[in-house]
Structure formats: C-alpha cells, structure tokens
Coordinates of C-alpha atoms and ligand atoms in Angstrom, one line a residue:
M10 CA 0.0 0.0 0.0
K11 CA 1.0 3.5 -0.5
H12 CA 0.6 6.5 1.5
L13 CA -2.1 8.8 0.3
I14 CA -1.2 12.5 0.6
M15 CA -4.1 15.0 0.3
V16 CA -3.5 18.0 -1.3
I17 CA -5.9 20.9 -0.3
E18 CA -5.3 23.8 -2.6
D19 CA -7.3 25.8 -4.7
E20 CA -4.8 27.0 -7.0
E21 CA -5.2 24.7 -9.6
A22 CA -1.8 24.7 -11.5
L23 CA 0.1 24.6 -7.8
A24 CA -2.1 21.6 -6.8
L25 CA -1.4 19.5 -10.2
M26 CA 2.1 20.5 -9.8
L27 CA 2.3 19.1 -6.2
K28 CA 0.3 16.1 -7.3
Y29 CA 2.7 15.1 -10.3
N30 CA 5.7 15.5 -8.0
L31 CA 4.2 13.5 -5.2
E32 CA 3.2 10.7 -7.6
K33 CA 6.7 10.9 -8.6
E34 CA 7.9 9.8 -4.9
G35 CA 5.6 6.9 -5.1
Y36 CA 2.6 8.4 -3.2
D37 CA -1.0 8.4 -4.1
V38 CA -2.3 12.0 -4.2
L39 CA -5.8 13.3 -3.6
I40 CA -6.7 17.0 -4.6
E41 CA -9.4 18.8 -2.8
S42 CA -10.0 22.4 -3.5
R43 CA -12.8 23.6 -1.4
G44 CA -12.9 23.4 2.4
N45 CA -16.1 21.7 3.1
K46 CA -15.4 18.7 0.8
A47 CA -12.1 18.5 1.7
L48 CA -13.0 17.8 5.5
A49 CA -16.0 15.0 4.6
E50 CA -12.9 13.5 2.3
I51 CA -10.3 13.7 4.9
G52 CA -12.6 11.8 7.0
R53 CA -13.5 9.3 4.4
H54 CA -10.0 8.4 3.0
H55 CA -7.6 9.0 6.2
P56 CA -4.7 10.5 4.4
S57 CA -1.4 9.8 5.7
V58 CA -0.2 13.9 5.6
I59 CA -2.2 16.7 4.8
L60 CA -1.0 19.6 2.4
L61 CA -3.1 22.4 3.6
D62 CA -3.3 25.9 1.7
W63 CA -3.9 28.9 4.2
M64 CA -6.5 30.7 1.9
L65 CA -9.3 28.6 0.5
P66 CA -12.9 29.4 -0.4
E67 CA -15.7 28.5 2.3
I68 CA -13.6 27.5 5.2
S69 CA -9.8 28.6 5.6
G70 CA -6.8 26.5 6.2
V71 CA -6.6 27.4 9.6
E72 CA -10.0 26.7 10.6
I73 CA -9.8 23.4 8.8
C74 CA -6.6 22.4 11.1
K75 CA -8.3 23.3 14.0
L76 CA -11.6 21.2 13.2
L77 CA -9.0 18.4 12.4
R78 CA -7.2 18.8 15.9
S79 CA -10.6 18.5 17.7
N80 CA -11.6 15.3 16.0
P81 CA -10.4 12.3 17.8
E82 CA -10.2 9.9 14.4
L83 CA -8.6 12.8 12.6
K84 CA -6.2 14.6 15.1
T85 CA -3.1 12.8 14.4
I86 CA -2.9 13.5 10.8
P87 CA 0.2 15.7 10.2
V88 CA -0.6 18.8 8.5
I89 CA 2.0 20.8 6.5
M90 CA 0.2 24.3 5.9
L91 CA 1.3 25.9 2.6
T92 CA 0.9 29.7 2.6
A93 CA 2.0 32.9 0.7
K94 CA 2.0 34.7 4.0
G95 CA 5.7 34.8 5.3
Q96 CA 4.7 36.7 8.3
E97 CA 6.0 35.4 11.5
E98 CA 2.7 36.4 13.1
D99 CA 0.6 34.0 10.7
K100 CA 3.1 31.3 11.2
I101 CA 2.3 31.2 14.8
K102 CA -1.2 31.2 14.2
G103 CA -0.7 28.2 11.9
L104 CA 1.5 26.4 14.3
S105 CA -0.9 27.2 17.0
A106 CA -4.1 25.8 15.1
G107 CA -2.3 22.4 15.4
A108 CA -0.2 22.6 11.9
D109 CA 2.9 20.3 12.1
D110 CA 5.0 22.4 9.8
Y111 CA 4.7 25.3 7.7
V112 CA 6.1 26.1 4.1
T113 CA 5.9 29.6 2.8
K114 CA 5.3 29.8 -1.1
P115 CA 7.2 30.2 -3.2
F116 CA 8.8 26.8 -2.0
S117 CA 11.0 24.4 -3.7
I118 CA 9.7 21.2 -4.6
P119 CA 12.8 19.0 -3.1
E120 CA 12.3 21.1 0.3
L121 CA 8.7 20.4 0.2
M122 CA 9.2 16.5 -0.4
A123 CA 11.7 16.3 2.5
R124 CA 9.3 17.7 4.9
V125 CA 6.4 15.5 3.8
K126 CA 9.0 12.6 4.5
S127 CA 9.6 13.8 7.6
Q128 CA 6.2 14.1 8.6
L129 CA 5.5 10.5 7.1
R130 CA 8.0 9.0 9.6
R131 CA 5.8 9.1 12.6
V132 CA 3.1 7.6 10.4
P133 CA 2.4 3.8 10.6
E134 CA 2.6 2.2 7.3
P135 CA -0.9 2.4 5.6
H136 CA -3.4 -0.3 6.4
Q137 CA -1.1 -2.3 8.7
E138 CA -4.4 -3.0 10.5
K139 CA -7.5 -3.6 8.4
E140 CA -9.4 -5.5 11.0
Y141 CA -10.1 -6.3 14.6
R142 CA -11.1 -9.7 15.7
F143 CA -12.6 -10.7 19.3
E144 CA -14.4 -13.9 19.4
D145 CA -16.9 -13.9 16.8
I146 CA -16.9 -10.2 16.8
R147 CA -15.3 -8.8 13.8
M148 CA -14.6 -5.1 12.9
D149 CA -13.7 -4.1 9.4
L150 CA -11.6 -1.1 9.7
S151 CA -11.7 0.2 5.9
E152 CA -15.3 -0.5 5.5
K153 CA -16.2 0.6 8.8
K154 CA -18.3 -2.4 9.4
V155 CA -19.1 -4.7 12.4
F156 CA -20.2 -8.3 11.9
R157 CA -20.7 -11.2 14.5
G158 CA -20.2 -14.3 12.6
D159 CA -21.9 -13.3 9.3
T160 CA -24.2 -11.2 10.9
Y161 CA -23.9 -7.4 10.1
I162 CA -24.3 -5.3 13.2
H163 CA -25.5 -1.7 12.7
L164 CA -23.5 0.6 15.1
G165 CA -23.7 4.6 15.5
P166 CA -20.3 6.2 15.2
T167 CA -19.6 6.9 18.5
E168 CA -20.7 3.2 19.3
F169 CA -18.3 1.9 16.6
R170 CA -15.5 4.1 18.2
L171 CA -16.1 2.6 21.5
L172 CA -16.0 -0.9 20.5
K173 CA -13.1 -0.1 18.5
T174 CA -11.3 1.1 21.3
L175 CA -12.1 -1.7 23.5
M176 CA -11.1 -4.2 20.7
Q177 CA -7.5 -2.7 20.3
V178 CA -6.9 -4.0 24.0
P179 CA -8.8 -7.2 24.4
G180 CA -9.0 -8.0 28.4
K181 CA -7.8 -4.6 29.6
V182 CA -10.1 -2.6 31.6
L183 CA -10.1 1.3 30.2
S184 CA -11.6 4.2 32.5
R185 CA -14.3 6.2 31.8
D186 CA -11.9 9.0 31.3
Y187 CA -9.6 7.4 28.9
L188 CA -12.9 6.3 26.8
L189 CA -14.1 9.9 27.1
K190 CA -10.8 11.1 25.8
T191 CA -10.1 8.5 23.1
V192 CA -13.7 8.4 21.7
W193 CA -15.1 12.0 22.3
G194 CA -11.6 13.9 22.2
D195 CA -10.3 16.4 24.8
N196 CA -12.3 19.6 23.7
I197 CA -15.7 18.3 24.0
Y198 CA -17.3 18.4 27.4
V199 CA -19.4 15.2 28.0
E200 CA -20.1 13.7 31.4
S201 CA -18.7 10.2 32.3
R202 CA -22.2 9.0 32.4
T203 CA -22.4 9.5 28.6
V204 CA -20.0 6.7 28.6
D205 CA -22.6 4.5 30.3
V206 CA -25.2 5.4 28.1
H207 CA -23.1 4.6 24.8
I208 CA -21.9 1.3 26.3
R209 CA -25.8 0.5 26.7
R210 CA -26.5 1.3 23.5
L211 CA -23.6 -1.0 22.1
R212 CA -24.1 -3.9 24.1
K213 CA -27.7 -3.7 22.7
S214 CA -26.7 -3.9 19.2
L215 CA -23.8 -6.7 19.7
N216 CA -25.9 -9.0 22.2
E217 CA -28.8 -9.6 20.0
H218 CA -26.5 -11.6 18.0
G219 CA -24.3 -13.1 20.4
P220 CA -23.1 -13.7 24.0
D221 CA -22.2 -10.2 26.0
Y222 CA -18.2 -9.8 25.7
I223 CA -18.2 -6.1 27.6
R224 CA -17.2 -6.4 31.1
T225 CA -18.1 -3.7 33.4
V226 CA -15.6 -2.9 36.1
R227 CA -17.4 -1.4 39.0
A228 CA -16.0 2.3 39.8
T229 CA -13.3 1.6 37.1
G230 CA -14.4 1.3 33.6
Y231 CA -15.2 -0.8 30.8
S232 CA -13.2 -4.0 28.9
I233 CA -14.0 -6.5 26.2
D234 CA -13.2 -9.7 27.5
I235 CA -14.0 -13.4 27.3
N236 CA -15.6 -13.7 30.6
P237 CA -18.7 -11.9 31.1
V238 CA -18.4 -11.5 34.4
N239 CA -20.7 -8.1 34.7
E240 CA -21.3 -6.7 38.0
A241 CA -24.6 -5.1 39.1
E242 CA -24.9 -2.8 35.9
Q243 CA -27.2 0.2 35.3
Ligands
CA15 CA1 -5.7 29.6 -2.0

C-alpha cells in the first residue's frame, strides 16, 4: 500500500504540480480545492499527510486545521500548511491551530518533499491493520463495518469508536476518563455518564446476535473480555 497524501489547494496549477511531484515520489495523491468537501474527504480517506493551503474558499486552512485537531479520529494526521504569507505572526497562528509544519510559497519542491518525508516518519505504514477480531466479533476498519459471525451489526459512529477502542486492547480495563478522551476527544465536554449510555447502546446492538463480551468493572470502567463477569449494572 502507498501512503495517501491529500493536497487541499484551490490554485489548480499549483495543486497539479504538487500531485505530479508527489506521485513521482511514489505516493497516492488526492486533490481537493474547497474547504467543506475537503473535510468530508479527509474523514473518508484518512490520508497519511495533508498539505493544506491557508487561503481557501468556504473554510480557511487554519479553520480546517482546528477542526481536524478537535476530531478524535483525525487529530493525529500530520498537517503541513502552505501559505503565501511569510509573516511570523501567521506562522504562529498556523502552528497554534495545530499544524505540524509550515511552508511559505514559493517553495522548492525538493524542500517540500523532504518535509513530507519527515512527517511520514511518524505515520504507520498504511492499512497495517485492516480489522480487529474478538471471538465472533469482527470489525472491518476500512469499510467501517461490524459483524458477529456473518451478521452485519449496525452501530452509530460513537458506538463504533467505543468498540474499536475496546477491541484494540482486549482484556484490558479502560477507565471512563480514558474512553472519554479517546472516543469523544479532549475538547468536547461530556459527562462520564455518557460513556455508560453509549456502552448500553453498544451492548444492545451487539448482544442481539451473541453473548455479552463487554465487561463492566465497577468504579473503574469497561473492557472487552471472554469472561462476561458483569457486576450489577445500570
Ligand atoms: Ca489559496
């Protein structure tokens, strides 16, 4: 699998030139020119690195960067800001919005490629883990689907992330605080009771088709475990 680099740039000639050079380096490239669409595409494709223009129609690059950083699923994707503004103040703005690097136009292609490569060092090889399995539960991560045996289980996005977090470390008890941070993100205020509500929903969907493997550990949190020793719940 190749790394996917997403170029969010409304200057078509520049976007195409970047695409050409990135493909020459062996990456897959996706171009997007509008802010709103770009956000949706990032969620769908999970690129390895994002090259993000500062000035875009609809939503600015800085806003996109902030939105990415508050999204628990997308916040670790490295972002390199591209900008015509060379002002120190803008650089600080970009970096405090959560950009990992900052390149001022016009830039040299070899320099940009070196910066992309440097960000890729912290990114795992693409699609290393395509699915998680626990007993008869299978999560297809690329399709974002859950099955018990052959039965498709419909889960809401929060329940999906919750199950994914539990299935990453089977047998390990995860605290409500940890689950809140991982599933909902740092920036969103949710009560820890919310975790219980979504666990209940997750159980309801999963347990229609098999035994309950979600374990409640009183005053601590939850785990997914082969021994369904559920202490008094609810
Ligand atoms: Ca622009």
